[in-house]
């Protein structure tokens, strides 16, 4: 009778054990939700708007390590894209020409390309700020494996340092901005949100990979961004 009771108990427990094991495995492999990191950013509303635009390599990452690695690559690409646009815009501008005689204008009527609009303050500011955030990701000549903790500290300064927002984020475009400057500022705002999301995942990444120090064992050196870009993002949408 006792053996029958034990067998009956096991027959009831085994399905429950299998369910628990399956749930544990499923939780380990299929429950990671990178979108949940938006709750850790300084601007959750912007993060949630941007997240659906992320490529699958980022949005469908299986863990924090994969998410950070893919996010860094994607952010680097978007910075390059914005930087290329800024440089192209600056290349098509020049200082306003000096005042010359009317006859000169008549003679040069067929070639007016030399009279270009000087670059606006938003173009110049965004170009500089994009360069600054690019420096944050590349960390000078630092080895790739040594960058994450440096990037983490710099992004912490950027978003939690208590500094004013850079002009490209806070004041561009303005009424005097060209259409191109408005596009550039929009691209930078997108990059800013990506960086905010990267800052949210980095503590988890560093904890899981054990990369709080450089590979040589020495404490990493922090490169503080310039005052123009070192800033804290707004904490409300």
PDB file of C-alpha atoms in Angstrom:
ATOM      1  CA  UNK A   1       0.000   0.000   0.000  1.00  0.00           C
ATOM      2  CA  UNK A   2       2.872   2.294   0.867  1.00  0.00           C
ATOM      3  CA  UNK A   3       4.607   1.663  -2.490  1.00  0.00           C
ATOM      4  CA  UNK A   4       1.358   2.373  -4.299  1.00  0.00           C
ATOM      5  CA  UNK A   5       1.012   5.653  -2.400  1.00  0.00           C
ATOM      6  CA  UNK A   6       4.588   6.647  -3.300  1.00  0.00           C
ATOM      7  CA  UNK A   7       4.022   5.814  -6.961  1.00  0.00           C
ATOM      8  CA  UNK A   8       0.803   7.809  -6.956  1.00  0.00           C
ATOM      9  CA  UNK A   9       2.567  10.775  -5.421  1.00  0.00           C
ATOM     10  CA  UNK A  10       5.346  10.614  -7.998  1.00  0.00           C
ATOM     11  CA  UNK A  11       2.849  10.416 -10.831  1.00  0.00           C
ATOM     12  CA  UNK A  12       1.334  13.645  -9.571  1.00  0.00           C
ATOM     13  CA  UNK A  13       4.649  15.405  -8.946  1.00  0.00           C
ATOM     14  CA  UNK A  14       6.441  14.539 -12.184  1.00  0.00           C
ATOM     15  CA  UNK A  15       4.242  16.675 -14.471  1.00  0.00           C
ATOM     16  CA  UNK A  16       4.676  19.589 -12.058  1.00  0.00           C
ATOM     17  CA  UNK A  17       8.465  19.110 -12.051  1.00  0.00           C
ATOM     18  CA  UNK A  18       8.549  19.015 -15.849  1.00  0.00           C
ATOM     19  CA  UNK A  19       6.488  22.212 -15.948  1.00  0.00           C
ATOM     20  CA  UNK A  20       8.845  23.959 -13.543  1.00  0.00           C
ATOM     21  CA  UNK A  21      11.920  22.883 -15.538  1.00  0.00           C
ATOM     22  CA  UNK A  22      10.341  23.975 -18.808  1.00  0.00           C
ATOM     23  CA  UNK A  23       9.392  27.338 -17.299  1.00  0.00           C
ATOM     24  CA  UNK A  24      12.937  27.826 -16.008  1.00  0.00           C
ATOM     25  CA  UNK A  25      14.441  27.004 -19.389  1.00  0.00           C
ATOM     26  CA  UNK A  26      11.970  29.197 -21.182  1.00  0.00           C
ATOM     27  CA  UNK A  27      12.690  32.040 -18.789  1.00  0.00           C
ATOM     28  CA  UNK A  28      16.404  31.709 -19.444  1.00  0.00           C
ATOM     29  CA  UNK A  29      16.105  31.703 -23.217  1.00  0.00           C
ATOM     30  CA  UNK A  30      12.932  33.485 -24.212  1.00  0.00           C
ATOM     31  CA  UNK A  31      11.954  35.994 -21.547  1.00  0.00           C
ATOM     32  CA  UNK A  32      14.629  38.643 -22.118  1.00  0.00           C
ATOM     33  CA  UNK A  33      12.922  41.881 -23.087  1.00  0.00           C
ATOM     34  CA  UNK A  34      15.343  44.664 -24.062  1.00  0.00           C
ATOM     35  CA  UNK A  35      12.433  47.076 -24.430  1.00  0.00           C
ATOM     36  CA  UNK A  36      12.065  46.938 -20.644  1.00  0.00           C
ATOM     37  CA  UNK A  37      15.356  48.876 -20.449  1.00  0.00           C
ATOM     38  CA  UNK A  38      13.411  51.967 -21.503  1.00  0.00           C
ATOM     39  CA  UNK A  39      12.177  52.212 -17.925  1.00  0.00           C
ATOM     40  CA  UNK A  40      15.802  52.795 -16.871  1.00  0.00           C
ATOM     41  CA  UNK A  41      16.398  55.691 -19.280  1.00  0.00           C
ATOM     42  CA  UNK A  42      16.067  59.386 -18.511  1.00  0.00           C
ATOM     43  CA  UNK A  43      13.315  59.784 -21.107  1.00  0.00           C
ATOM     44  CA  UNK A  44      11.146  56.680 -21.230  1.00  0.00           C
ATOM     45  CA  UNK A  45       8.637  58.184 -23.666  1.00  0.00           C
ATOM     46  CA  UNK A  46      11.354  58.928 -26.257  1.00  0.00           C
ATOM     47  CA  UNK A  47      12.853  55.492 -25.757  1.00  0.00           C
ATOM     48  CA  UNK A  48       9.520  53.778 -26.381  1.00  0.00           C
ATOM     49  CA  UNK A  49       9.026  55.833 -29.552  1.00  0.00           C
ATOM     50  CA  UNK A  50      12.475  54.957 -30.859  1.00  0.00           C
ATOM     51  CA  UNK A  51      12.502  51.271 -29.924  1.00  0.00           C
ATOM     52  CA  UNK A  52      10.259  50.092 -32.808  1.00  0.00           C
ATOM     53  CA  UNK A  53      12.730  51.670 -35.254  1.00  0.00           C
ATOM     54  CA  UNK A  54      15.670  49.599 -34.027  1.00  0.00           C
ATOM     55  CA  UNK A  55      16.968  46.868 -36.351  1.00  0.00           C
ATOM     56  CA  UNK A  56      16.175  43.275 -35.403  1.00  0.00           C
ATOM     57  CA  UNK A  57      19.788  42.640 -34.371  1.00  0.00           C
ATOM     58  CA  UNK A  58      19.217  45.117 -31.542  1.00  0.00           C
ATOM     59  CA  UNK A  59      15.518  44.809 -30.735  1.00  0.00           C
ATOM     60  CA  UNK A  60      15.565  41.003 -30.674  1.00  0.00           C
ATOM     61  CA  UNK A  61      18.790  40.594 -28.694  1.00  0.00           C
ATOM     62  CA  UNK A  62      18.771  37.524 -26.445  1.00  0.00           C
ATOM     63  CA  UNK A  63      20.633  39.012 -23.490  1.00  0.00           C
ATOM     64  CA  UNK A  64      22.277  42.176 -22.192  1.00  0.00           C
ATOM     65  CA  UNK A  65      25.641  41.377 -23.759  1.00  0.00           C
ATOM     66  CA  UNK A  66      24.182  40.924 -27.231  1.00  0.00           C
ATOM     67  CA  UNK A  67      21.984  43.990 -26.822  1.00  0.00           C
ATOM     68  CA  UNK A  68      24.880  46.241 -25.825  1.00  0.00           C
ATOM     69  CA  UNK A  69      27.169  44.909 -28.562  1.00  0.00           C
ATOM     70  CA  UNK A  70      24.582  45.415 -31.295  1.00  0.00           C
ATOM     71  CA  UNK A  71      23.486  48.763 -29.872  1.00  0.00           C
ATOM     72  CA  UNK A  72      27.049  50.071 -29.933  1.00  0.00           C
ATOM     73  CA  UNK A  73      27.415  49.098 -33.595  1.00  0.00           C
ATOM     74  CA  UNK A  74      24.078  50.629 -34.543  1.00  0.00           C
ATOM     75  CA  UNK A  75      24.731  53.827 -32.623  1.00  0.00           C
ATOM     76  CA  UNK A  76      28.140  54.138 -34.251  1.00  0.00           C
ATOM     77  CA  UNK A  77      26.499  53.820 -37.673  1.00  0.00           C
ATOM     78  CA  UNK A  78      23.896  56.494 -36.907  1.00  0.00           C
ATOM     79  CA  UNK A  79      26.621  58.838 -35.626  1.00  0.00           C
ATOM     80  CA  UNK A  80      28.597  58.302 -38.836  1.00  0.00           C
ATOM     81  CA  UNK A  81      25.449  59.000 -40.858  1.00  0.00           C
ATOM     82  CA  UNK A  82      24.763  62.250 -39.013  1.00  0.00           C
ATOM     83  CA  UNK A  83      28.403  63.316 -39.129  1.00  0.00           C
ATOM     84  CA  UNK A  84      28.531  62.756 -42.884  1.00  0.00           C
ATOM     85  CA  UNK A  85      25.435  64.901 -43.348  1.00  0.00           C
ATOM     86  CA  UNK A  86      26.863  67.698 -41.185  1.00  0.00           C
ATOM     87  CA  UNK A  87      30.169  67.700 -43.037  1.00  0.00           C
ATOM     88  CA  UNK A  88      28.406  67.753 -46.403  1.00  0.00           C
ATOM     89  CA  UNK A  89      26.286  70.703 -45.298  1.00  0.00           C
ATOM     90  CA  UNK A  90      29.310  72.615 -44.033  1.00  0.00           C
ATOM     91  CA  UNK A  91      31.152  71.900 -47.277  1.00  0.00           C
ATOM     92  CA  UNK A  92      28.413  73.682 -49.223  1.00  0.00           C
ATOM     93  CA  UNK A  93      28.664  76.829 -47.130  1.00  0.00           C
ATOM     94  CA  UNK A  94      31.228  79.604 -47.080  1.00  0.00           C
ATOM     95  CA  UNK A  95      31.715  83.019 -45.618  1.00  0.00           C
ATOM     96  CA  UNK A  96      29.575  85.717 -47.179  1.00  0.00           C
ATOM     97  CA  UNK A  97      31.436  87.534 -49.994  1.00  0.00           C
ATOM     98  CA  UNK A  98      32.672  91.103 -49.512  1.00  0.00           C
ATOM     99  CA  UNK A  99      30.675  93.978 -50.961  1.00  0.00           C
ATOM    100  CA  UNK A 100      31.665  94.426 -54.599  1.00  0.00           C
ATOM    101  CA  UNK A 101      30.532  96.519 -57.528  1.00  0.00           C
ATOM    102  CA  UNK A 102      27.325  95.843 -59.420  1.00  0.00           C
ATOM    103  CA  UNK A 103      29.348  95.215 -62.582  1.00  0.00           C
ATOM    104  CA  UNK A 104      31.114  92.349 -60.854  1.00  0.00           C
ATOM    105  CA  UNK A 105      27.797  90.648 -60.138  1.00  0.00           C
ATOM    106  CA  UNK A 106      26.761  91.070 -63.766  1.00  0.00           C
ATOM    107  CA  UNK A 107      29.993  89.500 -64.922  1.00  0.00           C
ATOM    108  CA  UNK A 108      29.662  86.586 -62.518  1.00  0.00           C
ATOM    109  CA  UNK A 109      25.934  86.068 -63.029  1.00  0.00           C
ATOM    110  CA  UNK A 110      26.494  82.654 -64.590  1.00  0.00           C
ATOM    111  CA  UNK A 111      28.600  81.467 -61.660  1.00  0.00           C
ATOM    112  CA  UNK A 112      26.929  82.369 -58.370  1.00  0.00           C
ATOM    113  CA  UNK A 113      27.832  79.140 -56.569  1.00  0.00           C
ATOM    114  CA  UNK A 114      30.669  80.933 -54.806  1.00  0.00           C
ATOM    115  CA  UNK A 115      28.147  83.037 -52.888  1.00  0.00           C
ATOM    116  CA  UNK A 116      27.046  80.578 -50.261  1.00  0.00           C
ATOM    117  CA  UNK A 117      25.231  81.027 -46.975  1.00  0.00           C
ATOM    118  CA  UNK A 118      27.507  80.865 -43.926  1.00  0.00           C
ATOM    119  CA  UNK A 119      26.860  77.847 -41.679  1.00  0.00           C
ATOM    120  CA  UNK A 120      24.177  78.495 -39.060  1.00  0.00           C
ATOM    121  CA  UNK A 121      24.689  78.128 -35.332  1.00  0.00           C
ATOM    122  CA  UNK A 122      22.657  74.918 -35.227  1.00  0.00           C
ATOM    123  CA  UNK A 123      24.727  73.348 -37.982  1.00  0.00           C
ATOM    124  CA  UNK A 124      27.977  74.246 -36.241  1.00  0.00           C
ATOM    125  CA  UNK A 125      26.715  73.185 -32.818  1.00  0.00           C
ATOM    126  CA  UNK A 126      25.304  69.859 -34.038  1.00  0.00           C
ATOM    127  CA  UNK A 127      28.463  69.081 -35.975  1.00  0.00           C
ATOM    128  CA  UNK A 128      30.588  69.640 -32.857  1.00  0.00           C
ATOM    129  CA  UNK A 129      28.250  67.731 -30.557  1.00  0.00           C
ATOM    130  CA  UNK A 130      28.064  64.770 -32.929  1.00  0.00           C
ATOM    131  CA  UNK A 131      31.854  64.721 -32.890  1.00  0.00           C
ATOM    132  CA  UNK A 132      31.828  64.756 -29.089  1.00  0.00           C
ATOM    133  CA  UNK A 133      29.489  61.776 -28.775  1.00  0.00           C
ATOM    134  CA  UNK A 134      31.532  59.946 -31.385  1.00  0.00           C
ATOM    135  CA  UNK A 135      34.565  60.480 -29.133  1.00  0.00           C
ATOM    136  CA  UNK A 136      32.600  58.939 -26.268  1.00  0.00           C
ATOM    137  CA  UNK A 137      32.056  55.722 -28.223  1.00  0.00           C
ATOM    138  CA  UNK A 138      35.500  55.435 -29.788  1.00  0.00           C
ATOM    139  CA  UNK A 139      37.457  56.423 -26.636  1.00  0.00           C
ATOM    140  CA  UNK A 140      40.423  57.602 -28.667  1.00  0.00           C
ATOM    141  CA  UNK A 141      42.824  54.756 -29.408  1.00  0.00           C
ATOM    142  CA  UNK A 142      41.516  52.536 -26.599  1.00  0.00           C
ATOM    143  CA  UNK A 143      41.204  48.841 -27.404  1.00  0.00           C
ATOM    144  CA  UNK A 144      37.655  47.676 -28.115  1.00  0.00           C
ATOM    145  CA  UNK A 145      37.577  45.362 -25.101  1.00  0.00           C
ATOM    146  CA  UNK A 146      38.586  48.211 -22.789  1.00  0.00           C
ATOM    147  CA  UNK A 147      35.929  50.669 -23.967  1.00  0.00           C
ATOM    148  CA  UNK A 148      32.694  49.614 -22.199  1.00  0.00           C
ATOM    149  CA  UNK A 149      33.573  50.907 -18.689  1.00  0.00           C
ATOM    150  CA  UNK A 150      34.930  54.151 -20.143  1.00  0.00           C
ATOM    151  CA  UNK A 151      31.828  54.594 -22.270  1.00  0.00           C
ATOM    152  CA  UNK A 152      29.712  53.870 -19.211  1.00  0.00           C
ATOM    153  CA  UNK A 153      31.323  56.579 -17.105  1.00  0.00           C
ATOM    154  CA  UNK A 154      31.161  59.110 -19.926  1.00  0.00           C
ATOM    155  CA  UNK A 155      27.493  58.386 -20.572  1.00  0.00           C
ATOM    156  CA  UNK A 156      26.816  58.696 -16.859  1.00  0.00           C
ATOM    157  CA  UNK A 157      28.312  62.195 -16.997  1.00  0.00           C
ATOM    158  CA  UNK A 158      26.352  62.929 -20.159  1.00  0.00           C
ATOM    159  CA  UNK A 159      22.960  61.990 -18.725  1.00  0.00           C
ATOM    160  CA  UNK A 160      23.378  62.440 -14.977  1.00  0.00           C
ATOM    161  CA  UNK A 161      26.105  65.057 -14.607  1.00  0.00           C
ATOM    162  CA  UNK A 162      23.755  67.965 -14.033  1.00  0.00           C
ATOM    163  CA  UNK A 163      25.091  70.004 -16.956  1.00  0.00           C
ATOM    164  CA  UNK A 164      22.929  71.992 -19.420  1.00  0.00           C
ATOM    165  CA  UNK A 165      21.818  70.164 -22.533  1.00  0.00           C
ATOM    166  CA  UNK A 166      23.915  70.808 -25.650  1.00  0.00           C
ATOM    167  CA  UNK A 167      22.374  73.317 -28.066  1.00  0.00           C
ATOM    168  CA  UNK A 168      21.802  70.634 -30.693  1.00  0.00           C
ATOM    169  CA  UNK A 169      19.469  68.904 -28.224  1.00  0.00           C
ATOM    170  CA  UNK A 170      17.904  71.864 -26.419  1.00  0.00           C
ATOM    171  CA  UNK A 171      17.698  74.667 -28.983  1.00  0.00           C
ATOM    172  CA  UNK A 172      17.839  73.214 -32.490  1.00  0.00           C
ATOM    173  CA  UNK A 173      16.146  73.664 -34.785  1.00  0.00           C
ATOM    174  CA  UNK A 174      15.085  77.254 -34.164  1.00  0.00           C
ATOM    175  CA  UNK A 175      13.268  79.736 -36.392  1.00  0.00           C
ATOM    176  CA  UNK A 176      16.472  80.619 -38.223  1.00  0.00           C
ATOM    177  CA  UNK A 177      17.402  77.000 -38.947  1.00  0.00           C
ATOM    178  CA  UNK A 178      17.368  75.667 -42.471  1.00  0.00           C
ATOM    179  CA  UNK A 179      15.550  72.518 -43.469  1.00  0.00           C
ATOM    180  CA  UNK A 180      18.858  70.683 -43.486  1.00  0.00           C
ATOM    181  CA  UNK A 181      19.657  71.831 -39.942  1.00  0.00           C
ATOM    182  CA  UNK A 182      16.248  70.603 -38.791  1.00  0.00           C
ATOM    183  CA  UNK A 183      16.978  67.178 -40.277  1.00  0.00           C
ATOM    184  CA  UNK A 184      20.397  67.121 -38.613  1.00  0.00           C
ATOM    185  CA  UNK A 185      18.949  68.064 -35.223  1.00  0.00           C
ATOM    186  CA  UNK A 186      16.336  65.312 -35.590  1.00  0.00           C
ATOM    187  CA  UNK A 187      19.073  62.799 -36.310  1.00  0.00           C
ATOM    188  CA  UNK A 188      20.979  63.932 -33.241  1.00  0.00           C
ATOM    189  CA  UNK A 189      17.891  63.629 -31.030  1.00  0.00           C
ATOM    190  CA  UNK A 190      17.560  60.049 -32.270  1.00  0.00           C
ATOM    191  CA  UNK A 191      21.207  59.361 -31.426  1.00  0.00           C
ATOM    192  CA  UNK A 192      20.713  60.942 -27.995  1.00  0.00           C
ATOM    193  CA  UNK A 193      17.928  58.461 -27.251  1.00  0.00           C
ATOM    194  CA  UNK A 194      20.112  55.568 -28.423  1.00  0.00           C
ATOM    195  CA  UNK A 195      22.874  56.696 -26.074  1.00  0.00           C
ATOM    196  CA  UNK A 196      20.371  56.989 -23.236  1.00  0.00           C
ATOM    197  CA  UNK A 197      19.304  53.394 -23.863  1.00  0.00           C
ATOM    198  CA  UNK A 198      22.918  52.262 -24.049  1.00  0.00           C
ATOM    199  CA  UNK A 199      23.615  53.929 -20.707  1.00  0.00           C
ATOM    200  CA  UNK A 200      20.722  51.948 -19.239  1.00  0.00           C
ATOM    201  CA  UNK A 201      22.078  48.548 -20.300  1.00  0.00           C
ATOM    202  CA  UNK A 202      25.758  49.149 -19.561  1.00  0.00           C
ATOM    203  CA  UNK A 203      25.598  48.484 -15.789  1.00  0.00           C
ATOM    204  CA  UNK A 204      24.030  45.084 -16.492  1.00  0.00           C
ATOM    205  CA  UNK A 205      26.538  44.374 -19.263  1.00  0.00           C
ATOM    206  CA  UNK A 206      29.517  45.280 -17.085  1.00  0.00           C
ATOM    207  CA  UNK A 207      28.197  43.230 -14.176  1.00  0.00           C
ATOM    208  CA  UNK A 208      27.672  40.132 -16.318  1.00  0.00           C
ATOM    209  CA  UNK A 209      30.964  40.363 -18.201  1.00  0.00           C
ATOM    210  CA  UNK A 210      33.116  41.477 -15.285  1.00  0.00           C
ATOM    211  CA  UNK A 211      34.695  44.299 -17.303  1.00  0.00           C
ATOM    212  CA  UNK A 212      34.698  46.993 -14.619  1.00  0.00           C
ATOM    213  CA  UNK A 213      38.468  47.307 -15.116  1.00  0.00           C
ATOM    214  CA  UNK A 214      40.669  47.192 -18.183  1.00  0.00           C
ATOM    215  CA  UNK A 215      42.139  43.898 -19.385  1.00  0.00           C
ATOM    216  CA  UNK A 216      45.491  44.856 -17.890  1.00  0.00           C
ATOM    217  CA  UNK A 217      43.863  45.044 -14.468  1.00  0.00           C
ATOM    218  CA  UNK A 218      44.421  48.768 -14.136  1.00  0.00           C
ATOM    219  CA  UNK A 219      41.554  51.090 -13.402  1.00  0.00           C
ATOM    220  CA  UNK A 220      40.200  52.658 -16.552  1.00  0.00           C
ATOM    221  CA  UNK A 221      40.632  56.343 -17.226  1.00  0.00           C
ATOM    222  CA  UNK A 222      37.515  58.413 -17.656  1.00  0.00           C
ATOM    223  CA  UNK A 223      37.359  60.916 -20.484  1.00  0.00           C
ATOM    224  CA  UNK A 224      34.893  63.599 -19.464  1.00  0.00           C
ATOM    225  CA  UNK A 225      32.988  65.079 -22.423  1.00  0.00           C
ATOM    226  CA  UNK A 226      33.398  68.773 -23.182  1.00  0.00           C
ATOM    227  CA  UNK A 227      31.040  71.206 -21.403  1.00  0.00           C
ATOM    228  CA  UNK A 228      29.086  71.615 -24.636  1.00  0.00           C
ATOM    229  CA  UNK A 229      28.032  67.981 -24.625  1.00  0.00           C
ATOM    230  CA  UNK A 230      28.394  66.874 -21.003  1.00  0.00           C
ATOM    231  CA  UNK A 231      24.792  67.161 -19.895  1.00  0.00           C
ATOM    232  CA  UNK A 232      21.913  65.538 -18.178  1.00  0.00           C
ATOM    233  CA  UNK A 233      18.864  64.606 -20.229  1.00  0.00           C
ATOM    234  CA  UNK A 234      15.453  65.826 -19.141  1.00  0.00           C
ATOM    235  CA  UNK A 235      13.812  63.406 -16.721  1.00  0.00           C
ATOM    236  CA  UNK A 236      10.302  64.091 -17.963  1.00  0.00           C
ATOM    237  CA  UNK A 237       8.920  63.321 -21.441  1.00  0.00           C
TER     238      UNK A 237
END
